[in-house]
Short mmCIF file of C-alpha atoms and ligand atoms in Angstrom, two decimals:
data_model
loop_
_atom_site.label_atom_id
_atom_site.label_comp_id
_atom_site.label_asym_id
_atom_site.label_seq_id
_atom_site.Cartn_x
_atom_site.Cartn_y
_atom_site.Cartn_z
CA MET A 1 0.04 -0.02 -0.02
CA ILE A 2 1.15 3.54 -0.85
CA ASP A 3 1.97 5.33 2.55
CA LEU A 4 3.39 8.89 2.40
CA ASN A 5 2.35 9.74 5.92
CA GLU A 6 4.32 12.77 7.39
CA LYS A 7 6.44 13.01 4.19
CA VAL A 8 6.90 16.56 2.88
CA ALA A 9 6.36 16.91 -0.89
CA VAL A 10 7.37 19.88 -3.06
CA ILE A 11 5.37 20.15 -6.31
CA THR A 12 6.11 22.83 -8.92
CA GLY A 13 3.28 23.99 -11.00
CA GLY A 14 0.93 22.70 -8.53
CA SER A 15 -1.76 25.21 -8.87
CA ARG A 16 -3.83 23.60 -11.58
CA GLY A 17 -3.88 20.68 -14.09
CA ILE A 18 -1.60 17.65 -13.58
CA GLY A 19 0.34 19.49 -10.69
CA ALA A 20 -2.97 20.19 -8.71
CA ALA A 21 -4.05 16.52 -9.12
CA ILE A 22 -0.54 15.38 -7.82
CA CYS A 23 -0.79 17.69 -4.74
CA LEU A 24 -4.20 16.32 -3.95
CA LYS A 25 -3.18 12.67 -4.41
CA LEU A 26 0.00 12.88 -2.39
CA ALA A 27 -1.93 14.59 0.47
CA ASN A 28 -4.53 11.78 0.27
CA PHE A 29 -1.72 9.37 0.86
CA GLY A 30 -0.50 11.39 3.88
CA ALA A 31 2.10 13.96 2.61
CA HIS A 32 2.31 17.52 3.55
CA ILE A 33 2.40 19.80 0.48
CA ALA A 34 4.53 22.77 -0.52
CA ILE A 35 3.06 24.23 -3.79
CA ILE A 36 5.43 26.24 -6.09
CA GLY A 37 3.87 28.16 -8.95
CA ASN A 38 2.92 31.50 -10.43
CA SER A 39 -0.67 31.76 -9.15
CA GLU A 40 -2.34 30.43 -5.91
CA ASN A 41 -5.32 28.06 -5.98
CA PRO A 42 -7.04 28.71 -2.67
CA GLU A 43 -9.64 26.04 -3.22
CA LEU A 44 -6.94 23.36 -3.62
CA ILE A 45 -5.18 24.55 -0.52
CA LYS A 46 -8.56 24.32 1.51
CA GLN A 47 -9.07 20.78 0.20
CA ILE A 48 -5.60 19.63 1.25
CA LYS A 49 -5.91 21.36 4.69
CA SER A 50 -9.27 19.58 5.16
CA LEU A 51 -7.25 16.25 5.07
CA ASN A 52 -5.27 17.63 8.12
CA LYS A 53 -2.22 18.09 6.06
CA LYS A 54 -0.09 21.19 5.98
CA CYS A 55 -0.21 23.01 2.67
CA ILE A 56 1.59 26.31 1.82
CA PHE A 57 1.81 28.07 -1.57
CA TYR A 58 5.08 29.82 -2.60
CA LYS A 59 4.94 32.13 -5.54
CA CYS A 60 8.11 31.44 -7.66
CA ASP A 61 9.22 31.33 -11.10
CA VAL A 62 11.10 28.12 -11.21
CA SER A 63 13.40 29.46 -14.03
CA ASP A 64 14.87 32.09 -11.69
CA TYR A 65 17.60 30.56 -9.53
CA GLU A 66 17.52 33.35 -6.87
CA GLN A 67 13.77 32.92 -6.46
CA ALA A 68 14.12 29.18 -6.43
CA LYS A 69 16.79 29.38 -3.72
CA ASN A 70 14.71 31.72 -1.48
CA THR A 71 11.69 29.49 -1.93
CA ILE A 72 13.50 26.31 -1.01
CA ASP A 73 14.95 28.04 2.10
CA SER A 74 11.36 29.14 3.14
CA ILE A 75 10.06 25.63 2.56
CA ILE A 76 12.77 24.17 4.88
CA LYS A 77 12.01 26.77 7.48
CA ASP A 78 8.19 26.08 7.35
CA PHE A 79 8.23 22.39 6.88
CA LEU A 80 11.62 21.50 8.50
CA LYS A 81 12.53 18.94 5.84
CA ILE A 82 11.82 17.80 2.16
CA ASP A 83 11.20 14.15 1.13
CA ILE A 84 9.72 14.31 -2.33
CA LEU A 85 10.29 16.71 -5.23
CA VAL A 86 8.01 16.76 -8.29
CA ASN A 87 9.20 18.86 -11.16
CA ASN A 88 5.99 19.48 -12.95
CA ALA A 89 5.92 23.02 -13.97
CA GLY A 90 5.86 23.32 -17.77
CA ILE A 91 4.90 25.61 -20.62
CA THR A 92 4.43 25.33 -24.34
CA CYS A 93 5.05 27.72 -27.07
CA ASP A 94 4.34 25.65 -30.17
CA LYS A 95 5.39 26.87 -33.52
CA LEU A 96 7.13 25.42 -36.60
CA ILE A 97 10.86 26.05 -36.51
CA ILE A 98 10.54 28.50 -39.46
CA GLN A 99 8.27 30.63 -37.30
CA MET A 100 10.06 30.09 -33.87
CA THR A 101 11.94 33.01 -32.36
CA GLU A 102 14.96 32.75 -30.27
CA ALA A 103 12.70 34.05 -27.32
CA ASP A 104 10.20 31.28 -28.00
CA PHE A 105 12.99 28.70 -27.71
CA ASP A 106 14.67 30.24 -24.75
CA LYS A 107 11.62 30.64 -22.58
CA VAL A 108 10.52 27.02 -22.93
CA ILE A 109 13.95 25.70 -22.07
CA ALA A 110 14.19 28.22 -19.11
CA VAL A 111 11.00 26.89 -17.48
CA ASN A 112 10.95 23.25 -18.54
CA LEU A 113 14.61 22.49 -18.23
CA LYS A 114 16.58 25.14 -16.25
CA GLY A 115 13.69 25.25 -13.80
CA VAL A 116 14.30 21.52 -13.16
CA PHE A 117 17.99 22.10 -12.60
CA ASN A 118 17.27 24.93 -10.13
CA MET A 119 14.87 22.96 -8.03
CA SER A 120 16.70 19.61 -8.21
CA SER A 121 20.14 21.00 -7.38
CA LEU A 122 18.97 22.97 -4.40
CA ILE A 123 16.92 20.15 -2.94
CA THR A 124 19.61 17.51 -3.72
CA LYS A 125 22.08 19.56 -1.70
CA TRP A 126 19.78 19.55 1.28
CA LEU A 127 18.89 15.88 0.96
CA ILE A 128 22.65 14.96 0.93
CA ARG A 129 23.53 17.30 3.69
CA ASN A 130 20.74 15.88 5.82
CA LYS A 131 21.19 12.24 4.90
CA ASN A 132 17.59 12.12 3.67
CA LYS A 133 16.68 9.39 1.09
CA GLY A 134 14.57 11.53 -1.10
CA LYS A 135 12.47 10.89 -4.32
CA ILE A 136 12.76 13.12 -7.19
CA ILE A 137 10.10 12.80 -10.07
CA ASN A 138 10.29 14.77 -13.23
CA ILE A 139 7.38 15.21 -15.56
CA SER A 140 8.77 14.90 -19.08
CA SER A 141 6.51 14.10 -22.22
CA ILE A 142 6.33 11.61 -24.95
CA ALA A 143 7.33 14.65 -27.21
CA GLY A 144 10.71 14.26 -25.53
CA ILE A 145 11.05 10.73 -26.56
CA ASP A 146 9.30 10.61 -30.01
CA GLY A 147 9.46 14.34 -31.08
CA ASN A 148 6.36 16.25 -32.28
CA ILE A 149 5.74 18.70 -35.12
CA GLY A 150 5.72 22.31 -33.81
CA GLN A 151 7.42 21.52 -30.54
CA THR A 152 11.18 21.55 -31.21
CA ASN A 153 11.69 23.82 -28.13
CA TYR A 154 9.32 21.70 -25.96
CA ALA A 155 10.67 18.33 -27.14
CA ALA A 156 14.23 19.53 -26.62
CA ALA A 157 13.52 20.59 -23.09
CA LYS A 158 11.66 17.39 -22.29
CA ALA A 159 14.35 15.11 -23.81
CA GLY A 160 16.98 17.07 -21.89
CA LEU A 161 14.98 16.39 -18.80
CA ILE A 162 15.22 12.64 -19.31
CA GLY A 163 19.03 12.78 -19.76
CA PHE A 164 19.21 15.08 -16.67
CA SER A 165 17.19 12.65 -14.59
CA LYS A 166 19.37 9.67 -15.66
CA SER A 167 22.53 11.48 -14.84
CA LEU A 168 21.26 12.69 -11.49
CA ALA A 169 19.97 9.30 -10.64
CA LYS A 170 23.47 7.88 -11.14
CA GLU A 171 25.12 10.66 -9.10
CA VAL A 172 22.80 10.24 -6.13
CA ALA A 173 21.97 6.47 -6.14
CA ALA A 174 24.57 5.83 -3.38
CA ARG A 175 22.81 8.21 -1.17
CA GLY A 176 19.53 6.29 -1.51
CA ILE A 177 17.95 9.12 -3.57
CA THR A 178 15.95 8.01 -6.60
CA VAL A 179 15.20 10.05 -9.73
CA ASN A 180 12.67 9.03 -12.33
CA SER A 181 10.84 10.61 -15.13
CA ILE A 182 7.19 10.22 -16.28
CA ALA A 183 6.40 10.80 -19.96
CA PRO A 184 2.62 11.52 -20.19
CA GLY A 185 0.79 11.20 -23.50
CA PHE A 186 -2.18 13.34 -24.17
CA ILE A 187 -3.77 14.46 -20.80
CA GLU A 188 -6.82 16.64 -20.61
CA THR A 189 -5.70 19.92 -19.07
CA ASP A 190 -5.55 23.67 -19.91
CA MET A 191 -2.30 22.85 -21.92
CA THR A 192 -4.11 20.55 -24.31
CA LYS A 193 -7.49 22.41 -24.31
CA VAL A 194 -6.18 24.93 -26.83
CA LEU A 195 -5.20 22.34 -29.43
CA PRO A 196 -7.26 22.20 -32.70
CA ASP A 197 -10.11 19.66 -32.72
CA GLU A 198 -8.85 17.96 -35.82
CA PHE A 199 -5.51 17.28 -34.00
CA LYS A 200 -7.29 16.02 -30.93
CA GLN A 201 -9.41 13.57 -32.93
CA LYS A 202 -6.33 12.32 -34.81
CA SER A 203 -4.45 11.84 -31.45
CA LEU A 204 -7.58 10.00 -29.87
CA ASN A 205 -7.68 7.58 -32.88
CA ALA A 206 -3.99 6.68 -32.33
CA ILE A 207 -4.49 5.87 -28.57
CA PRO A 208 -5.09 2.05 -28.29
CA LEU A 209 -6.86 2.53 -24.86
CA LYS A 210 -9.27 4.85 -26.82
CA ARG A 211 -9.33 7.76 -24.32
CA PHE A 212 -7.21 10.76 -23.48
CA GLY A 213 -5.41 10.63 -20.13
CA ASP A 214 -6.92 12.02 -16.99
CA VAL A 215 -4.85 14.12 -14.56
CA ASP A 216 -5.20 11.21 -12.02
CA ASP A 217 -3.51 8.79 -14.44
CA ILE A 218 -0.29 10.86 -13.93
CA ALA A 219 -0.90 11.55 -10.22
CA ASN A 220 -1.24 7.91 -9.44
CA THR A 221 2.02 7.20 -11.15
CA VAL A 222 3.71 10.04 -9.16
CA ALA A 223 2.27 8.58 -5.89
CA PHE A 224 3.72 5.12 -6.68
CA LEU A 225 7.20 6.52 -7.59
CA ALA A 226 7.24 8.69 -4.49
CA SER A 227 6.39 5.71 -2.18
CA ASP A 228 8.68 3.07 -0.78
CA MET A 229 6.99 0.68 -3.06
CA ALA A 230 9.30 2.13 -5.82
CA ASP A 231 12.50 2.09 -3.74
CA TYR A 232 14.31 -0.13 -6.18
CA ILE A 233 13.27 1.88 -9.32
CA THR A 234 15.65 4.69 -10.49
CA ALA A 235 16.80 6.35 -13.75
CA GLN A 236 13.66 5.26 -15.51
CA THR A 237 11.30 6.98 -17.81
CA LEU A 238 7.72 5.65 -17.48
CA ARG A 239 5.35 6.32 -20.42
CA VAL A 240 1.82 6.99 -19.29
CA ASP A 241 0.13 7.38 -22.63
CA GLY A 242 -2.67 4.83 -23.04
CA GLY A 243 -0.38 2.66 -25.25
CA LEU A 244 0.33 5.42 -27.92
CA THR A 245 3.57 3.72 -28.83
CA LEU A 246 2.10 0.30 -29.57
P1 LIG B 301 -0.95 23.49 -17.14
O1 LIG B 301 -2.35 23.12 -17.01
O2 LIG B 301 -0.63 24.45 -18.20
O3 LIG B 301 -0.25 23.83 -15.91
C1 LIG B 301 1.13 24.24 -15.79
C2 LIG B 301 1.54 24.63 -14.36
O4 LIG B 301 2.89 25.02 -14.38
C3 LIG B 301 0.74 25.68 -13.81
O5 LIG B 301 0.39 25.49 -12.38
C4 LIG B 301 1.57 27.01 -13.93
O6 LIG B 301 1.36 27.87 -12.97
C5 LIG B 301 2.95 26.31 -13.72
N1 LIG B 301 3.97 27.12 -14.29
C6 LIG B 301 4.22 27.61 -15.56
N2 LIG B 301 5.34 28.26 -15.64
C7 LIG B 301 5.90 28.34 -14.43
C8 LIG B 301 6.98 28.96 -13.89
N3 LIG B 301 7.84 29.61 -14.57
N4 LIG B 301 7.24 28.82 -12.48
C9 LIG B 301 6.49 27.99 -11.68
N5 LIG B 301 5.28 27.44 -12.16
C10 LIG B 301 4.98 27.59 -13.52
O7 LIG B 301 -0.11 22.18 -17.68
P2 LIG B 301 -0.29 20.51 -17.39
O8 LIG B 301 -1.11 20.03 -18.63
O9 LIG B 301 -0.92 20.33 -16.17
O10 LIG B 301 1.11 20.09 -17.49
C11 LIG B 301 1.91 19.74 -16.37
C12 LIG B 301 3.23 19.19 -16.80
O11 LIG B 301 2.87 18.03 -17.55
C13 LIG B 301 4.06 20.04 -17.76
O12 LIG B 301 5.49 19.91 -17.34
C14 LIG B 301 3.73 19.53 -19.05
O13 LIG B 301 4.75 19.87 -19.98
C15 LIG B 301 3.66 18.05 -18.81
N6 LIG B 301 2.88 17.26 -19.84
C16 LIG B 301 1.54 17.60 -20.03
C17 LIG B 301 0.94 16.89 -20.95
C18 LIG B 301 -0.61 17.12 -21.28
O14 LIG B 301 -1.18 16.46 -22.15
N7 LIG B 301 -1.34 18.03 -20.58
C19 LIG B 301 1.51 15.88 -21.78
C20 LIG B 301 2.86 15.69 -21.53
C21 LIG B 301 3.53 16.34 -20.54
P3 LIG B 301 0.13 29.07 -13.16
O15 LIG B 301 -1.17 28.34 -13.03
O16 LIG B 301 0.35 29.94 -12.01
O17 LIG B 301 0.43 29.63 -14.58
#
């Protein structure tokens, strides 16, 4: 059984979509929740607190190292420890390469990849210093494995994230810290709501399980990887995509 009782979990981009579902799921399994993001979701915080779990929102742009450092310092002060980090914050700026500007490329790399470096390096230092066997879970994408038209920036960041996770997993394995990635397929959130209907129908036809993913499909996978049931799993990338690759 998954038991996260009294664990402290930090979730980036936890205010809505997949991140909000992860916050709620980990709290349901007993974890206290530190949410990092641009905007607060008071309803979510209320729900988590009603489970008798501590929950604090920290406004922070994950791509900014100074903000990230100050935020992690505040979390340690408020929660006294960190056990789980879920790097979930992400953005898209989809364009064909011939239309993509340098700024379009840079901002997606800054949030989706450098943001993961900022959070992971700061928290890994704390985990090692405090001899805490933490779990780091990075939300990548099948675009980072297979590529996708209009997403050279996003796919580069998400592929980079997989290489980052494997390298970090090797560096920290001896400390009992695990690092894994999840590669979601098509999950129904604000991020995918804006895609053209024709593209959505084509994607649905290609999914063997014949449905789009739900945010809970990802949250369940995170809960498993964050628990001691996954203690012997590290450096892996788990596709959660309804069989899209079959
Ligand atoms: P979403 O609904 O657009 O939510 C993104 C979250 O990231 C929001 O909470 C947002 O905060 C936060 N965020 C964005 N930029 C940030 C920054 N600079 N600093 C801190 N927080 C920031 O996206 P989603 O669909 O839930 O996606 C979550 C993750 O899954 C992303 O990494 C995404 O790439 C990945 N993913 C999603 C799908 C999918 O089909 N949805 C598929 C594969 C991978 P605000 O609410 O304050 O803006």
